[in-house]
Tab-separated table of C-alpha atoms and ligand atoms in Angstrom:
chain	number	residue	atom	x	y	z
A	1	MET	CA	0.000	0.000	0.000
A	2	SER	CA	0.966	3.630	-0.422
A	3	HIS	CA	-0.578	6.999	0.414
A	4	LEU	CA	-3.749	8.516	-1.020
A	5	ARG	CA	-3.295	10.876	-3.978
A	6	PRO	CA	-0.273	8.702	-4.873
A	7	ASP	CA	2.778	10.248	-6.540
A	8	GLY	CA	5.594	8.582	-8.475
A	9	ASP	CA	7.392	7.473	-5.320
A	10	ALA	CA	4.228	5.926	-3.875
A	11	ILE	CA	3.272	3.898	-6.958
A	12	GLY	CA	6.901	3.267	-7.926
A	13	SER	CA	7.747	1.878	-4.484
A	14	GLN	CA	4.720	-0.421	-4.522
A	15	LEU	CA	5.640	-1.864	-7.902
A	16	ALA	CA	9.366	-2.005	-7.129
A	17	LEU	CA	8.955	-4.013	-3.934
A	18	GLY	CA	5.950	-6.041	-5.074
A	19	LEU	CA	7.479	-7.249	-8.339
A	20	ALA	CA	10.674	-8.286	-6.531
A	21	LEU	CA	8.617	-10.217	-3.961
A	22	GLU	CA	6.579	-11.881	-6.718
A	23	GLU	CA	9.839	-12.945	-8.351
A	24	MET	CA	10.604	-14.678	-5.026
A	25	GLY	CA	7.320	-16.549	-5.245
A	26	LYS	CA	5.277	-14.424	-2.852
A	27	THR	CA	1.665	-13.514	-3.493
A	28	VAL	CA	1.389	-9.722	-3.609
A	29	TYR	CA	-1.593	-7.367	-3.705
A	30	TYR	CA	-1.026	-3.765	-4.705
A	31	TRP	CA	-3.618	-1.498	-3.096
A	32	ASN	CA	-4.132	2.240	-3.198
A	33	VAL	CA	-7.372	3.923	-2.107
A	34	ASP	CA	-7.176	6.351	-5.035
A	35	GLY	CA	-6.048	3.746	-7.554
A	36	LEU	CA	-3.478	4.233	-10.276
A	37	PRO	CA	-3.008	7.805	-11.555
A	38	GLU	CA	-3.073	8.191	-15.336
A	39	SER	CA	0.442	9.680	-15.258
A	40	MET	CA	1.834	6.361	-13.930
A	41	GLU	CA	0.065	4.065	-16.383
A	42	PHE	CA	3.244	3.774	-18.450
A	43	LEU	CA	5.060	1.862	-15.702
A	44	PRO	CA	5.339	-1.861	-16.493
A	45	TYR	CA	2.763	-3.927	-14.582
A	46	SER	CA	1.095	-0.777	-13.208
A	47	ASP	CA	-2.282	-2.406	-13.922
A	48	LYS	CA	-1.603	-4.539	-10.844
A	49	ILE	CA	-2.435	-1.464	-8.710
A	50	SER	CA	-6.048	-1.673	-7.581
A	51	LEU	CA	-8.433	-0.287	-5.012
A	52	PRO	CA	-8.422	-2.335	-1.803
A	53	PRO	CA	-11.222	-4.933	-2.026
A	54	GLU	CA	-14.204	-4.761	0.305
A	55	VAL	CA	-13.740	-8.407	1.194
A	56	ALA	CA	-10.027	-8.774	1.747
A	57	PRO	CA	-8.050	-11.965	1.069
A	58	LEU	CA	-6.054	-13.445	3.943
A	59	ILE	CA	-2.761	-11.630	4.156
A	60	ASP	CA	0.238	-12.234	6.386
A	61	VAL	CA	2.080	-8.943	6.054
A	62	ALA	CA	0.838	-5.424	5.396
A	63	VAL	CA	3.486	-3.109	3.983
A	64	ALA	CA	2.972	0.658	4.000
A	65	LEU	CA	5.241	2.532	1.606
A	66	ASP	CA	6.042	6.246	1.404
A	67	THR	CA	3.202	6.991	3.814
A	68	ALA	CA	3.866	9.548	6.565
A	69	THR	CA	0.945	8.556	8.803
A	70	LYS	CA	-1.246	5.456	8.914
A	71	VAL	CA	-4.402	7.470	8.134
A	72	ARG	CA	-2.851	8.576	4.821
A	73	LEU	CA	-3.221	4.969	3.632
A	74	GLY	CA	-6.970	5.595	3.632
A	75	GLU	CA	-9.646	3.806	5.639
A	76	ALA	CA	-10.306	1.102	3.050
A	77	ASN	CA	-6.659	-0.003	3.078
A	78	ILE	CA	-6.547	-0.128	6.868
A	79	ALA	CA	-9.778	-2.149	6.941
A	80	ALA	CA	-8.521	-4.555	4.246
A	81	CYS	CA	-5.374	-5.208	6.314
A	82	ALA	CA	-7.138	-5.598	9.653
A	83	GLN	CA	-6.184	-9.314	9.823
A	84	ALA	CA	-2.506	-8.847	8.926
A	85	LYS	CA	-0.152	-10.451	11.447
A	86	LEU	CA	2.615	-7.953	10.821
A	87	TRP	CA	2.715	-4.306	9.758
A	88	VAL	CA	5.833	-3.052	8.016
A	89	ASN	CA	6.336	0.691	7.546
A	90	ILE	CA	8.964	1.738	4.979
A	91	ASP	CA	9.246	5.471	4.469
A	92	HIS	CA	11.455	8.555	4.261
A	93	HIS	CA	9.244	11.217	5.916
A	94	MET	CA	10.900	12.616	9.030
A	95	SER	CA	7.444	13.215	10.531
A	96	ASN	CA	6.592	9.481	10.331
A	97	PRO	CA	5.510	8.356	13.857
A	98	ARG	CA	6.634	4.742	13.197
A	99	TYR	CA	3.205	3.153	13.237
A	100	GLY	CA	4.338	-0.309	12.060
A	101	ASP	CA	5.408	-3.402	13.995
A	102	MET	CA	8.608	-3.066	12.000
A	103	ASN	CA	9.690	0.383	10.859
A	104	TYR	CA	12.337	1.339	8.334
A	105	VAL	CA	12.142	5.119	8.253
A	106	ASP	CA	15.188	6.779	6.731
A	107	ALA	CA	14.648	10.530	6.522
A	108	THR	CA	18.033	10.935	4.814
A	109	SER	CA	16.792	8.966	1.816
A	110	PRO	CA	15.507	11.119	-1.066
A	111	ALA	CA	12.743	8.653	-1.903
A	112	THR	CA	11.159	5.483	-0.583
A	113	GLY	CA	12.167	3.964	-3.926
A	114	GLN	CA	15.827	4.301	-2.959
A	115	ILE	CA	15.188	2.531	0.351
A	116	ILE	CA	13.564	-0.327	-1.594
A	117	TYR	CA	16.667	-0.495	-3.801
A	118	GLU	CA	18.901	-0.671	-0.715
A	119	ILE	CA	16.753	-3.382	0.881
A	120	ILE	CA	16.839	-5.426	-2.337
A	121	GLN	CA	20.644	-5.115	-2.470
A	122	ALA	CA	21.135	-5.891	1.225
A	123	LEU	CA	18.876	-8.972	1.157
A	124	GLN	CA	20.103	-10.063	-2.289
A	125	MET	CA	16.546	-10.078	-3.577
A	126	PRO	CA	15.830	-10.295	-7.300
A	127	LEU	CA	15.621	-7.014	-9.223
A	128	PRO	CA	13.392	-7.668	-12.246
A	129	ASP	CA	13.047	-5.078	-15.040
A	130	GLY	CA	9.710	-3.828	-13.706
A	131	THR	CA	11.355	-3.141	-10.349
A	132	ARG	CA	14.250	-1.392	-12.077
A	133	ASP	CA	11.967	1.010	-13.935
A	134	ALA	CA	9.742	1.609	-10.910
A	135	ILE	CA	12.695	2.473	-8.653
A	136	TYR	CA	14.014	4.929	-11.218
A	137	VAL	CA	10.665	6.726	-11.573
A	138	ALA	CA	10.110	6.763	-7.794
A	139	VAL	CA	13.457	8.427	-7.151
A	140	SER	CA	13.411	10.717	-10.182
A	141	THR	CA	9.987	12.163	-9.343
A	142	ASP	CA	10.767	12.663	-5.633
A	143	THR	CA	14.092	14.418	-6.308
A	144	GLY	CA	12.886	16.836	-8.994
A	145	SER	CA	14.864	14.804	-11.541
A	146	PHE	CA	17.867	14.235	-9.247
A	147	GLN	CA	18.180	17.941	-8.440
A	148	TYR	CA	17.192	18.401	-4.781
A	149	ASP	CA	19.660	18.447	-1.902
A	150	SER	CA	18.386	15.051	-0.805
A	151	THR	CA	20.035	13.551	-3.911
A	152	THR	CA	23.320	11.933	-2.880
A	153	ALA	CA	26.220	10.225	-4.602
A	154	LYS	CA	24.514	6.983	-3.571
A	155	THR	CA	21.450	8.073	-5.559
A	156	TYR	CA	23.512	8.624	-8.710
A	157	ARG	CA	25.356	5.313	-8.194
A	158	MET	CA	21.995	3.605	-7.909
A	159	ALA	CA	20.803	5.272	-11.133
A	160	ALA	CA	24.007	4.161	-12.862
A	161	ASP	CA	23.439	0.594	-11.679
A	162	LEU	CA	19.846	0.707	-12.985
A	163	MET	CA	21.219	1.846	-16.360
A	164	ASP	CA	23.756	-1.008	-16.299
A	165	ARG	CA	20.746	-3.273	-15.808
A	166	GLY	CA	19.201	-2.008	-19.042
A	167	LEU	CA	17.124	1.019	-18.010
A	168	LYS	CA	16.250	3.056	-21.125
A	169	ILE	CA	16.963	6.504	-19.742
A	170	GLY	CA	15.656	8.727	-22.564
A	171	GLN	CA	12.526	6.674	-23.024
A	172	ILE	CA	11.589	6.520	-19.349
A	173	ASN	CA	12.246	10.250	-18.796
A	174	ALA	CA	10.092	11.138	-21.803
A	175	LYS	CA	7.272	8.949	-20.490
A	176	THR	CA	7.587	10.550	-17.051
A	177	TYR	CA	8.003	14.219	-17.996
A	178	ASP	CA	7.010	14.842	-21.624
A	179	ASN	CA	3.645	13.196	-21.732
A	180	HIS	CA	1.185	15.493	-19.971
A	181	PRO	CA	-2.466	15.818	-20.953
A	182	TYR	CA	-3.494	19.169	-22.467
A	183	ARG	CA	-5.808	19.862	-19.518
A	184	ARG	CA	-2.748	20.118	-17.239
A	185	VAL	CA	-1.497	23.114	-19.204
A	186	GLU	CA	-4.989	24.617	-19.110
A	187	LEU	CA	-4.834	24.205	-15.324
A	188	LEU	CA	-1.493	26.001	-15.328
A	189	ARG	CA	-3.112	28.926	-17.155
A	190	THR	CA	-5.864	29.083	-14.508
A	191	LEU	CA	-3.382	28.876	-11.641
A	192	LEU	CA	-1.208	31.645	-13.076
A	193	ASN	CA	-4.211	33.962	-12.964
A	194	THR	CA	-4.360	33.497	-9.173
A	195	LEU	CA	-0.620	33.882	-8.530
A	196	GLU	CA	0.260	36.166	-5.609
A	197	LEU	CA	3.450	37.202	-3.859
A	198	SER	CA	3.497	37.907	-0.120
A	199	ALA	CA	6.031	38.356	2.695
A	200	ALA	CA	7.933	40.937	0.636
A	201	GLY	CA	8.214	38.630	-2.354
A	202	LYS	CA	9.488	35.640	-0.372
A	203	VAL	CA	6.270	33.648	-0.682
A	204	ALA	CA	4.518	32.779	-3.925
A	205	SER	CA	1.107	31.154	-3.815
A	206	TRP	CA	-1.703	30.192	-6.135
A	207	GLU	CA	-5.006	28.444	-5.684
A	208	MET	CA	-7.384	26.103	-7.406
A	209	LEU	CA	-11.106	26.025	-6.731
A	210	ASP	CA	-13.073	22.816	-7.045
A	211	ALA	CA	-15.010	24.411	-9.909
A	212	THR	CA	-11.776	24.329	-11.958
A	213	ARG	CA	-11.462	20.596	-11.411
A	214	VAL	CA	-14.995	20.194	-12.712
A	215	SER	CA	-14.711	22.520	-15.713
A	216	LEU	CA	-11.329	21.198	-16.909
A	217	GLN	CA	-12.246	17.587	-15.981
A	218	LEU	CA	-9.044	17.299	-13.974
A	219	GLN	CA	-7.576	14.169	-12.431
A	220	PRO	CA	-5.938	14.443	-8.987
A	221	ASP	CA	-2.428	14.041	-10.412
A	222	ASP	CA	-2.793	16.773	-13.051
A	223	SER	CA	-1.363	19.387	-10.676
A	224	GLU	CA	1.618	17.244	-9.643
A	225	GLY	CA	4.851	19.237	-9.944
A	226	LEU	CA	3.322	22.490	-11.209
A	227	ILE	CA	4.287	24.150	-7.919
A	228	ASP	CA	7.962	23.889	-8.937
A	229	MET	CA	7.277	26.647	-11.435
A	230	ILE	CA	6.582	29.263	-8.729
A	231	ARG	CA	9.237	27.885	-6.370
A	232	ALA	CA	11.662	28.793	-9.158
A	233	ILE	CA	10.863	32.531	-8.994
A	234	ARG	CA	13.934	34.554	-8.013
A	235	GLY	CA	13.662	35.743	-4.411
A	236	VAL	CA	10.901	33.292	-3.545
A	237	GLN	CA	11.664	31.185	-0.493
A	238	VAL	CA	8.419	29.258	-0.138
A	239	ALA	CA	5.850	28.254	-2.749
A	240	VAL	CA	2.332	27.258	-1.721
A	241	PHE	CA	-0.520	25.653	-3.611
A	242	PHE	CA	-4.019	25.780	-2.108
A	243	GLU	CA	-6.502	23.336	-3.562
A	244	GLU	CA	-10.182	23.114	-2.700
A	245	LEU	CA	-11.146	19.423	-2.546
A	246	PRO	CA	-14.583	18.047	-3.493
A	247	ASP	CA	-15.366	17.440	0.207
A	248	GLY	CA	-14.679	21.113	1.028
A	249	LYS	CA	-11.377	20.382	2.736
A	250	ILE	CA	-8.293	22.249	1.594
A	251	ARG	CA	-5.164	20.518	0.412
A	252	VAL	CA	-2.069	22.624	0.965
A	253	SER	CA	1.139	21.808	-0.827
A	254	MET	CA	4.329	23.627	0.218
A	255	ARG	CA	7.853	23.803	-1.184
A	256	SER	CA	10.851	25.558	0.337
A	257	LYS	CA	13.923	26.507	-1.648
A	258	ASP	CA	16.420	25.655	1.083
A	259	ARG	CA	16.599	24.560	4.689
A	260	SER	CA	16.306	28.080	6.146
A	261	VAL	CA	12.537	27.499	6.161
A	262	ASP	CA	11.333	24.041	7.247
A	263	VAL	CA	7.907	23.587	5.629
A	264	CYS	CA	7.400	20.248	7.400
A	265	LYS	CA	7.407	22.116	10.713
A	266	ILE	CA	4.764	24.498	9.384
A	267	ALA	CA	2.693	21.584	8.051
A	268	THR	CA	2.870	19.848	11.437
A	269	ILE	CA	1.187	22.836	13.110
A	270	PHE	CA	-1.887	22.048	11.005
A	271	GLY	CA	-1.722	18.259	11.347
A	272	GLY	CA	0.146	17.703	8.077
A	273	GLY	CA	3.681	16.528	7.476
A	274	GLY	CA	6.399	15.774	4.959
A	275	HIS	CA	10.003	16.856	4.590
A	276	TYR	CA	12.070	20.022	5.168
A	277	LEU	CA	11.625	21.190	1.604
A	278	ALA	CA	8.305	19.589	0.600
A	279	ALA	CA	5.302	19.166	2.847
A	280	GLY	CA	1.537	19.041	2.770
A	281	ILE	CA	-1.596	19.564	4.831
A	282	ARG	CA	-5.258	18.597	4.594
A	283	MET	CA	-7.232	21.120	6.612
A	284	ALA	CA	-10.689	22.610	7.062
A	285	GLY	CA	-11.937	25.204	4.584
A	286	PRO	CA	-13.017	27.619	3.372
A	287	ILE	CA	-10.020	28.272	1.160
A	288	ALA	CA	-9.672	31.956	2.127
A	289	ALA	CA	-9.429	31.050	5.826
A	290	ALA	CA	-6.913	28.259	5.197
A	291	LYS	CA	-4.815	30.628	3.100
A	292	GLU	CA	-4.758	33.278	5.785
A	293	LEU	CA	-3.733	30.826	8.524
A	294	VAL	CA	-1.016	29.060	6.534
A	295	LEU	CA	0.477	32.193	4.954
A	296	ALA	CA	0.647	33.811	8.412
A	297	GLU	CA	2.646	30.835	9.785
A	298	ILE	CA	4.970	30.903	6.779
A	299	ALA	CA	5.548	34.654	7.140
A	300	LYS	CA	6.340	34.054	10.827
A	301	ALA	CA	8.849	31.323	9.949
A	302	ILE	CA	10.539	33.570	7.383
B	1	AMP	P1	2.705	17.135	-1.967
B	1	AMP	O1	2.807	18.607	-1.766
B	1	AMP	O2	1.324	16.614	-1.906
B	1	AMP	O3	3.494	16.678	-3.146
B	1	AMP	O4	3.420	16.512	-0.692
B	1	AMP	C1	4.717	16.880	-0.311
B	1	AMP	C2	5.222	15.926	0.732
B	1	AMP	O5	4.496	16.069	1.941
B	1	AMP	C3	5.061	14.488	0.311
B	1	AMP	O6	6.208	13.786	0.713
B	1	AMP	C4	3.844	14.032	1.043
B	1	AMP	O7	3.862	12.677	1.338
B	1	AMP	C5	3.830	14.878	2.289
B	1	AMP	N1	2.450	15.209	2.649
B	1	AMP	C6	1.552	15.817	1.856
B	1	AMP	N2	0.367	15.984	2.480
B	1	AMP	C7	0.520	15.459	3.719
B	1	AMP	C8	-0.355	15.309	4.853
B	1	AMP	N3	-1.620	15.749	4.848
B	1	AMP	N4	0.156	14.700	5.946
B	1	AMP	C9	1.421	14.256	5.972
B	1	AMP	N5	2.294	14.371	4.939
B	1	AMP	C10	1.865	14.962	3.834
B	2	MN	MN1	4.852	10.369	-1.928
B	3	MN	MN1	8.400	9.922	-1.226
């Protein structure tokens, strides 16, 4: 399992670990409460990702991947794993409260996908081609294409090893980054019209109303990564994306340019979490109130 609104690291980690375990003869189910995002359909065997079933099969071990808190797995996943004898929690969020029976939380790792790679190496598990591709996409998407500070020499050595194992680098990057639906660029146009600077130009924010989701027929992953565009503004320290969800809650996505502002700490104030440079919140609306509260905390931190 991985977190709701899954990103590349969530889906990639599920496939990477699951396919290796299947190669060892294990029976694996791949569950996500929001299913497979369209942007990840290109990954080999991604059609194995399904919603958790209402009547769950007997399972021995529940593995949570890339999921900062147990509730972010979603209720249906937790219910489907109620009979599991062992809970394993593999993650790289520093805010992870270690909710498993066994916990492998490495906040120095740039992606859960890299932890999976290290586990596979350490335990001499098989690394089939599907796992290879999934690890690459997991790490690439969580590091902003191997750019963030969290990227280490180990990360590049891992990528080199994946290439030695036959990874088609140009092809997989094109499928990951040059294959967006037109509606995503229409969303970008809408977001740009709401762009605001605050805190003397150190904070850039934009917002998306639920009506935009309806009119552009957006999928949850269509906004993934767009925030990097306003994080890249000269002088901006923190970028924030406010999104009105269908249930009226507000999803807040934050990015910091460097460690002088810890957005995870700000997220934690509102019950969210994440990393120093990338964190998120789900909080009560309306959107104007959420904006005021979060921007005030960010201004204070700056
Ligand atoms: P996002 O802005 O949604 O891409 O998320 C940035 C990082 O913060 C990711 O590593 C998420 O897993 C984490 N994150 C996002 N939302 C939450 C939340 N409500 N609670 C805990 N962690 C979160
Ligand atoms: Mn993730
Ligand atoms: Mn991750």
